[in-house]
Amino acid sequence: MKYKWTALAVVLALISCSPAPEAGAAGAADTQAGAQTVGDEVLHPVSGLKVIDLAVISDGARHDFRVELADSPEAQARGLMFRTELGDDEGMLFPSDRPGIRSFWMKNTPLSLDIIFIGMDGRILNVAANTVPYSLESVRSDGMASAVLELRGGRAAELGIGPGAVVEYRLP
């Protein structure tokens, strides 16, 4: 019993001597409220997925986003299902190891989305704009896609993002 109390005292002493996290320790790139930092990675507060920077260059204008990285089969299957909010500068990226014809549906997704299909050259192939929430109808890429980007419904049109625009990102 004495050992347990000694061990507890040591643990409490160690905890109380640990430095407090510095203000802004998550980094300036952490713009999403509640995001967590693990090592060099920022994790989304809702999905727990890695968050990366992504830019779309359209007609000379650069549009920056912080996107969740759906880089596992489980994350890709879930996508933005059950999510009720998506900020103007947020999205989700679905990268693929092998380019192919991609199709997406809106099952269990209460938000309207713009589903943006990205070709092997990093250019947008097509945009399925303002998809219908909960729809089981598939939307498809117009060619071989190496990634898919989901943004809030209507956002692509607001920013003038369409076929031919360049998408830039770096996978961790």
mmCIF file of C-alpha atoms in Angstrom:
data_model
loop_
_atom_site.group_PDB
_atom_site.id
_atom_site.type_symbol
_atom_site.label_atom_id
_atom_site.label_comp_id
_atom_site.label_asym_id
_atom_site.label_seq_id
_atom_site.Cartn_x
_atom_site.Cartn_y
_atom_site.Cartn_z
ATOM 1 C CA MET A 1 0.000 0.000 0.000
ATOM 2 C CA LYS A 2 2.884 2.333 0.825
ATOM 3 C CA TYR A 3 4.282 1.682 -2.700
ATOM 4 C CA LYS A 4 1.018 2.817 -4.339
ATOM 5 C CA TRP A 5 1.020 6.119 -2.419
ATOM 6 C CA THR A 6 4.684 6.710 -3.259
ATOM 7 C CA ALA A 7 4.042 6.018 -6.946
ATOM 8 C CA LEU A 8 1.045 8.369 -6.925
ATOM 9 C CA ALA A 9 3.117 11.109 -5.277
ATOM 10 C CA VAL A 10 5.857 10.735 -7.906
ATOM 11 C CA VAL A 11 3.332 10.927 -10.767
ATOM 12 C CA LEU A 12 1.701 14.036 -9.294
ATOM 13 C CA ALA A 13 5.102 15.674 -8.811
ATOM 14 C CA LEU A 14 6.067 14.977 -12.420
ATOM 15 C CA ILE A 15 2.788 16.350 -13.743
ATOM 16 C CA SER A 16 3.025 19.517 -11.696
ATOM 17 C CA CYS A 17 6.598 20.118 -12.899
ATOM 18 C CA SER A 18 5.778 19.706 -16.590
ATOM 19 C CA PRO A 19 5.977 22.938 -18.582
ATOM 20 C CA ALA A 20 2.676 24.425 -19.691
ATOM 21 C CA PRO A 21 2.134 24.513 -23.441
ATOM 22 C CA GLU A 22 3.153 27.839 -24.929
ATOM 23 C CA ALA A 23 0.479 30.065 -26.404
ATOM 24 C CA GLY A 24 0.284 29.385 -30.109
ATOM 25 C CA ALA A 25 2.247 26.151 -29.780
ATOM 26 C CA ALA A 26 -0.049 24.554 -32.323
ATOM 27 C CA GLY A 27 1.510 26.828 -34.932
ATOM 28 C CA ALA A 28 0.291 29.699 -37.029
ATOM 29 C CA ALA A 29 -1.081 27.322 -39.651
ATOM 30 C CA ASP A 30 -3.638 25.978 -37.174
ATOM 31 C CA THR A 31 -6.686 28.007 -38.142
ATOM 32 C CA GLN A 32 -9.338 25.427 -37.319
ATOM 33 C CA ALA A 33 -10.756 25.838 -33.830
ATOM 34 C CA GLY A 34 -9.993 22.882 -31.612
ATOM 35 C CA ALA A 35 -7.455 21.320 -33.994
ATOM 36 C CA GLN A 36 -4.844 19.190 -32.279
ATOM 37 C CA THR A 37 -1.155 18.995 -33.080
ATOM 38 C CA VAL A 38 0.655 15.652 -32.893
ATOM 39 C CA GLY A 39 4.319 16.046 -33.740
ATOM 40 C CA ASP A 40 4.364 18.066 -36.951
ATOM 41 C CA GLU A 41 0.830 17.024 -37.928
ATOM 42 C CA VAL A 42 -2.342 19.025 -37.343
ATOM 43 C CA LEU A 43 -5.411 16.854 -36.769
ATOM 44 C CA HIS A 44 -8.970 17.970 -37.462
ATOM 45 C CA PRO A 45 -11.004 18.291 -34.223
ATOM 46 C CA VAL A 46 -14.016 16.376 -35.583
ATOM 47 C CA SER A 47 -12.590 13.692 -37.875
ATOM 48 C CA GLY A 48 -9.158 13.258 -36.298
ATOM 49 C CA LEU A 49 -7.703 13.237 -39.833
ATOM 50 C CA LYS A 50 -4.492 15.038 -40.782
ATOM 51 C CA VAL A 51 -5.023 18.575 -42.059
ATOM 52 C CA ILE A 52 -2.887 19.858 -44.943
ATOM 53 C CA ASP A 53 -2.622 23.041 -46.978
ATOM 54 C CA LEU A 54 -4.084 23.007 -50.477
ATOM 55 C CA ALA A 55 -4.313 25.769 -53.068
ATOM 56 C CA VAL A 56 -6.392 26.126 -56.211
ATOM 57 C CA ILE A 57 -5.082 28.504 -58.868
ATOM 58 C CA SER A 58 -7.845 29.668 -61.197
ATOM 59 C CA ASP A 59 -7.620 32.555 -63.687
ATOM 60 C CA GLY A 60 -4.525 33.895 -61.921
ATOM 61 C CA ALA A 61 -6.172 33.932 -58.480
ATOM 62 C CA ARG A 62 -4.924 31.697 -55.675
ATOM 63 C CA HIS A 63 -7.454 30.224 -53.241
ATOM 64 C CA ASP A 64 -6.019 28.618 -50.092
ATOM 65 C CA PHE A 65 -7.732 25.870 -48.127
ATOM 66 C CA ARG A 66 -6.998 23.705 -45.070
ATOM 67 C CA VAL A 67 -8.252 20.248 -45.989
ATOM 68 C CA GLU A 68 -8.678 17.009 -44.123
ATOM 69 C CA LEU A 69 -6.674 14.210 -45.708
ATOM 70 C CA ALA A 70 -8.765 11.076 -46.283
ATOM 71 C CA ASP A 71 -5.790 8.841 -47.047
ATOM 72 C CA SER A 72 -7.018 5.475 -45.762
ATOM 73 C CA PRO A 73 -9.819 3.249 -47.083
ATOM 74 C CA GLU A 74 -11.786 3.835 -43.860
ATOM 75 C CA ALA A 75 -11.454 7.618 -44.035
ATOM 76 C CA GLN A 76 -12.375 7.602 -47.719
ATOM 77 C CA ALA A 77 -15.453 5.456 -47.085
ATOM 78 C CA ARG A 78 -16.645 7.833 -44.346
ATOM 79 C CA GLY A 79 -15.707 11.094 -46.059
ATOM 80 C CA LEU A 80 -17.869 13.962 -44.819
ATOM 81 C CA MET A 81 -20.785 11.731 -43.809
ATOM 82 C CA PHE A 82 -22.805 13.023 -40.852
ATOM 83 C CA ARG A 83 -21.020 16.403 -40.891
ATOM 84 C CA THR A 84 -23.257 19.440 -40.524
ATOM 85 C CA GLU A 85 -20.658 22.194 -40.998
ATOM 86 C CA LEU A 86 -17.818 22.936 -43.383
ATOM 87 C CA GLY A 87 -16.058 26.301 -43.381
ATOM 88 C CA ASP A 88 -15.382 28.410 -46.461
ATOM 89 C CA ASP A 89 -11.663 27.560 -46.347
ATOM 90 C CA GLU A 90 -12.131 23.896 -45.387
ATOM 91 C CA GLY A 91 -12.537 20.727 -47.395
ATOM 92 C CA MET A 92 -11.533 17.099 -47.680
ATOM 93 C CA LEU A 93 -8.998 15.604 -50.093
ATOM 94 C CA PHE A 94 -9.200 11.998 -51.294
ATOM 95 C CA PRO A 95 -5.847 11.127 -52.900
ATOM 96 C CA SER A 96 -5.382 7.914 -54.855
ATOM 97 C CA ASP A 97 -2.284 5.832 -55.539
ATOM 98 C CA ARG A 98 -3.638 4.871 -58.948
ATOM 99 C CA PRO A 99 -5.546 7.206 -61.252
ATOM 100 C CA GLY A 100 -8.954 6.003 -62.365
ATOM 101 C CA ILE A 101 -12.525 6.974 -63.084
ATOM 102 C CA ARG A 102 -13.847 8.085 -59.689
ATOM 103 C CA SER A 103 -17.440 8.174 -58.492
ATOM 104 C CA PHE A 104 -18.884 9.613 -55.294
ATOM 105 C CA TRP A 105 -22.306 9.690 -53.686
ATOM 106 C CA MET A 106 -23.867 11.685 -50.856
ATOM 107 C CA LYS A 107 -25.091 8.849 -48.640
ATOM 108 C CA ASN A 108 -25.478 10.065 -45.031
ATOM 109 C CA THR A 109 -24.095 13.484 -45.973
ATOM 110 C CA PRO A 110 -26.375 16.336 -44.838
ATOM 111 C CA LEU A 111 -24.265 19.053 -46.507
ATOM 112 C CA SER A 112 -24.390 20.014 -50.156
ATOM 113 C CA LEU A 113 -20.869 19.675 -51.553
ATOM 114 C CA ASP A 114 -18.873 20.606 -54.621
ATOM 115 C CA ILE A 115 -17.062 17.416 -55.623
ATOM 116 C CA ILE A 116 -13.983 18.358 -57.624
ATOM 117 C CA PHE A 117 -12.209 15.693 -59.674
ATOM 118 C CA ILE A 118 -8.473 16.294 -60.139
ATOM 119 C CA GLY A 119 -6.547 14.811 -63.063
ATOM 120 C CA MET A 120 -3.105 13.258 -63.087
ATOM 121 C CA ASP A 121 -1.578 16.601 -64.103
ATOM 122 C CA GLY A 122 -3.065 18.397 -61.075
ATOM 123 C CA ARG A 123 -5.715 20.166 -63.150
ATOM 124 C CA ILE A 124 -9.417 20.005 -62.403
ATOM 125 C CA LEU A 125 -11.249 17.658 -64.767
ATOM 126 C CA ASN A 126 -14.790 18.522 -63.703
ATOM 127 C CA VAL A 127 -16.853 19.782 -60.788
ATOM 128 C CA ALA A 128 -20.051 18.128 -59.568
ATOM 129 C CA ALA A 129 -21.482 21.327 -58.082
ATOM 130 C CA ASN A 130 -24.041 21.623 -55.287
ATOM 131 C CA THR A 131 -24.607 17.901 -54.870
ATOM 132 C CA VAL A 132 -27.897 16.865 -53.299
ATOM 133 C CA PRO A 133 -27.596 15.922 -49.611
ATOM 134 C CA TYR A 134 -28.264 12.234 -48.853
ATOM 135 C CA SER A 135 -28.482 11.355 -52.571
ATOM 136 C CA LEU A 136 -27.522 7.814 -53.553
ATOM 137 C CA GLU A 137 -26.949 8.882 -57.164
ATOM 138 C CA SER A 138 -23.277 8.749 -58.148
ATOM 139 C CA VAL A 139 -21.355 11.642 -59.657
ATOM 140 C CA ARG A 140 -18.323 10.687 -61.753
ATOM 141 C CA SER A 141 -15.059 12.090 -63.002
ATOM 142 C CA ASP A 142 -14.852 13.035 -66.675
ATOM 143 C CA GLY A 143 -11.507 11.252 -66.973
ATOM 144 C CA MET A 144 -8.723 9.597 -65.034
ATOM 145 C CA ALA A 145 -8.615 11.278 -61.617
ATOM 146 C CA SER A 146 -5.722 11.042 -59.185
ATOM 147 C CA ALA A 147 -7.555 12.867 -56.382
ATOM 148 C CA VAL A 148 -10.930 14.289 -55.419
ATOM 149 C CA LEU A 149 -11.532 17.467 -53.427
ATOM 150 C CA GLU A 150 -14.774 18.203 -51.581
ATOM 151 C CA LEU A 151 -15.709 21.778 -50.703
ATOM 152 C CA ARG A 152 -18.874 23.358 -49.317
ATOM 153 C CA GLY A 153 -21.593 23.327 -51.975
ATOM 154 C CA GLY A 154 -21.420 26.410 -54.190
ATOM 155 C CA ARG A 155 -17.923 27.393 -53.066
ATOM 156 C CA ALA A 156 -16.249 26.506 -56.381
ATOM 157 C CA ALA A 157 -18.624 28.810 -58.304
ATOM 158 C CA GLU A 158 -18.170 31.601 -55.733
ATOM 159 C CA LEU A 159 -14.412 31.515 -56.348
ATOM 160 C CA GLY A 160 -14.523 30.845 -60.088
ATOM 161 C CA ILE A 161 -12.992 27.377 -59.695
ATOM 162 C CA GLY A 162 -13.676 25.063 -62.608
ATOM 163 C CA PRO A 163 -12.148 22.695 -65.163
ATOM 164 C CA GLY A 164 -8.542 23.522 -66.009
ATOM 165 C CA ALA A 165 -7.748 25.192 -62.673
ATOM 166 C CA VAL A 166 -4.584 23.885 -61.004
ATOM 167 C CA VAL A 167 -4.700 22.197 -57.587
ATOM 168 C CA GLU A 168 -1.504 22.221 -55.502
ATOM 169 C CA TYR A 169 -0.854 20.230 -52.338
ATOM 170 C CA ARG A 170 1.869 18.146 -50.743
ATOM 171 C CA LEU A 171 1.098 14.830 -49.086
ATOM 172 C CA PRO A 172 2.893 14.158 -45.794
#
